[in-house]
Coordinates of C-alpha atoms in Angstrom, one line a residue:
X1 CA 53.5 229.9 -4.8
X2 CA 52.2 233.2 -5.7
X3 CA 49.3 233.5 -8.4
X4 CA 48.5 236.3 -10.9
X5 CA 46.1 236.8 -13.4
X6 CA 45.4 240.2 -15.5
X7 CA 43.2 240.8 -18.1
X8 CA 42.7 243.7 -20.2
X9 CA 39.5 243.6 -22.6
X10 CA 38.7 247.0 -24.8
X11 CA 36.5 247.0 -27.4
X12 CA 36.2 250.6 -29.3
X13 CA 33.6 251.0 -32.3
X14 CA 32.4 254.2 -33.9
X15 CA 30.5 255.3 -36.4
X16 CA 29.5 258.3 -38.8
X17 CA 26.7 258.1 -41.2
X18 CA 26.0 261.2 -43.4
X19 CA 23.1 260.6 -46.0
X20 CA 21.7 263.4 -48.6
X21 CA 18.3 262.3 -49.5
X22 CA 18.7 259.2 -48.1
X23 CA 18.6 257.4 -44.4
X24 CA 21.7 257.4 -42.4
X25 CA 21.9 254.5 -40.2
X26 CA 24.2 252.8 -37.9
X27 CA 24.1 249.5 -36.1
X28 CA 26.7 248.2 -33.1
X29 CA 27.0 244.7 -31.4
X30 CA 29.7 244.4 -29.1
X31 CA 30.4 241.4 -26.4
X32 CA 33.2 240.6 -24.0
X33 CA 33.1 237.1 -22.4
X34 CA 36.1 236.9 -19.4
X35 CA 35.9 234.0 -17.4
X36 CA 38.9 233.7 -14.9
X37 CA 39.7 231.1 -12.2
X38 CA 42.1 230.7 -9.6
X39 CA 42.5 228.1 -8.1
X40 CA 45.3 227.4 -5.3
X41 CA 45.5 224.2 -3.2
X42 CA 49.5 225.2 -2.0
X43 CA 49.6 225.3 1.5
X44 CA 49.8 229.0 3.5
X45 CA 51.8 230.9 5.5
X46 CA 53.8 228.9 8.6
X47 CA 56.8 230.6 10.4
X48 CA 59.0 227.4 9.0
X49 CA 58.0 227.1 4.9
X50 CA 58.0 230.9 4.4
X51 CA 55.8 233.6 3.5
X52 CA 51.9 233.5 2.9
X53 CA 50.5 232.7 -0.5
X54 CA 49.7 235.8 -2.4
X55 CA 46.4 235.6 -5.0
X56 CA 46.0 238.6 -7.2
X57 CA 43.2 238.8 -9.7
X58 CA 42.8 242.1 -12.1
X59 CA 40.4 242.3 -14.2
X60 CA 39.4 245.4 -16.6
X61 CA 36.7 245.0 -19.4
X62 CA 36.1 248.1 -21.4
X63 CA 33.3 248.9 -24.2
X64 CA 33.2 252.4 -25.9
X65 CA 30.7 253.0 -28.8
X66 CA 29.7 256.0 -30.4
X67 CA 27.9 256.5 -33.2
X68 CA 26.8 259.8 -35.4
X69 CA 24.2 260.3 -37.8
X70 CA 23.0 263.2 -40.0
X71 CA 20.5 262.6 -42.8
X72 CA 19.0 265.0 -44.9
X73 CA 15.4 264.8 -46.4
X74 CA 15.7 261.2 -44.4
X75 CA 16.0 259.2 -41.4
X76 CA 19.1 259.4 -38.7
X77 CA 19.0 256.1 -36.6
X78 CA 21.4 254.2 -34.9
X79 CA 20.6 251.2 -32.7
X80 CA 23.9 249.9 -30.3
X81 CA 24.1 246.9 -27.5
X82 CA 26.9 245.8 -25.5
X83 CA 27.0 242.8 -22.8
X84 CA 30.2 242.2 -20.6
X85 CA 30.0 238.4 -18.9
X86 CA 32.5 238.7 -16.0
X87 CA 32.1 235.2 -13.9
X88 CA 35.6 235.4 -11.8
X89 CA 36.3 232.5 -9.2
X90 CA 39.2 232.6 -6.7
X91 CA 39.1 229.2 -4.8
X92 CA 42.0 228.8 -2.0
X93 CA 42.4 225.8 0.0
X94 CA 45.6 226.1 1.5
X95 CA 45.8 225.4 5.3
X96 CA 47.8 227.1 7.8
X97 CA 47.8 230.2 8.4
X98 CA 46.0 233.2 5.9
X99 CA 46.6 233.3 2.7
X100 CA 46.6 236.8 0.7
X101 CA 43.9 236.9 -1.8
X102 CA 42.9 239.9 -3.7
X103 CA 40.3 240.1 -6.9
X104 CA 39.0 243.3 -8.6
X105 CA 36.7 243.7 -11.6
X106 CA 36.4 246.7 -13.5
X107 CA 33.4 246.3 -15.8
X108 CA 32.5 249.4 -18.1
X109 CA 30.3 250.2 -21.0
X110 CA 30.0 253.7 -22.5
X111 CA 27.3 254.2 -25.1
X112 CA 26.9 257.5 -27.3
X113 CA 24.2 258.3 -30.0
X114 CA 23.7 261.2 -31.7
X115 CA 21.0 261.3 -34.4
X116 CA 20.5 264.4 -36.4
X117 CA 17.3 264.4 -39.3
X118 CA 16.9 267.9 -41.4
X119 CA 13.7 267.3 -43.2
X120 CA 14.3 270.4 -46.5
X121 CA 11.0 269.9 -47.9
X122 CA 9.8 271.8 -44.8
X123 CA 12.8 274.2 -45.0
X124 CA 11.1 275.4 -48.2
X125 CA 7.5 274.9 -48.2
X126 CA 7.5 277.2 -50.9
X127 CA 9.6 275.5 -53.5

């Protein structure tokens, strides 16, 4: 019996911080945990009982954060971690002839920080 297993994880955080006189801060914690298992003991492919067995495992784990700060006469900070756990298992005990098994992992993180401080008492050192 064929077995299929997809699955899609996307986690998409941004941030914009904008302080006048003040700190502009920005903080991200994002986690995916995708455990997947298959596990087929059918039997495989003989010229009487039909095809082979087919085994497809997709997996696609996705993080995106971006984060902007500007402060003004303050501090632009921004602090972001990410952690994908992807432990995939495909067991096949069939006997007989081969069995088709295919698993893919796609694991991705994409970080972005831009911090921008503008410190105006040294704009005007006059004033």
């Amino acid at each position: 019996m064929p077995n299929f297993q997809i699955s899609i994880n996307d986690i998409n955080q941004t941030a914009a911080n904008t302080g006048v006189g003040a700190d502009a801060t920005s903080g991200q914690a994002a986690s995916i945990n995708d455990s997947d298992l298959i596990f087929d003991t059918g039997g495989s492919w003989d010229w009487y009982s039909g095809g082979p067995e087919v085994n497809v495992q997709l997996d696609t784990n996705v993080v995106n954060q971006t984060a902007v700060n500007t402060a003004l006469d303050g501090d632009a900070s921004s602090a972001q971690a990410a952690g994908i756990n992807d432990p995939d298992a495909l067991v096949d005990s069939g006997s007989g002839g081969p069995d088709f098994n295919f698993q893919i992992s796609t694991n991705l993180i994409n970080q972005t920080a831009v911090n921008t401080a503008v410190d105006v008492d040294s704009l005007f050192p006059l004033g």
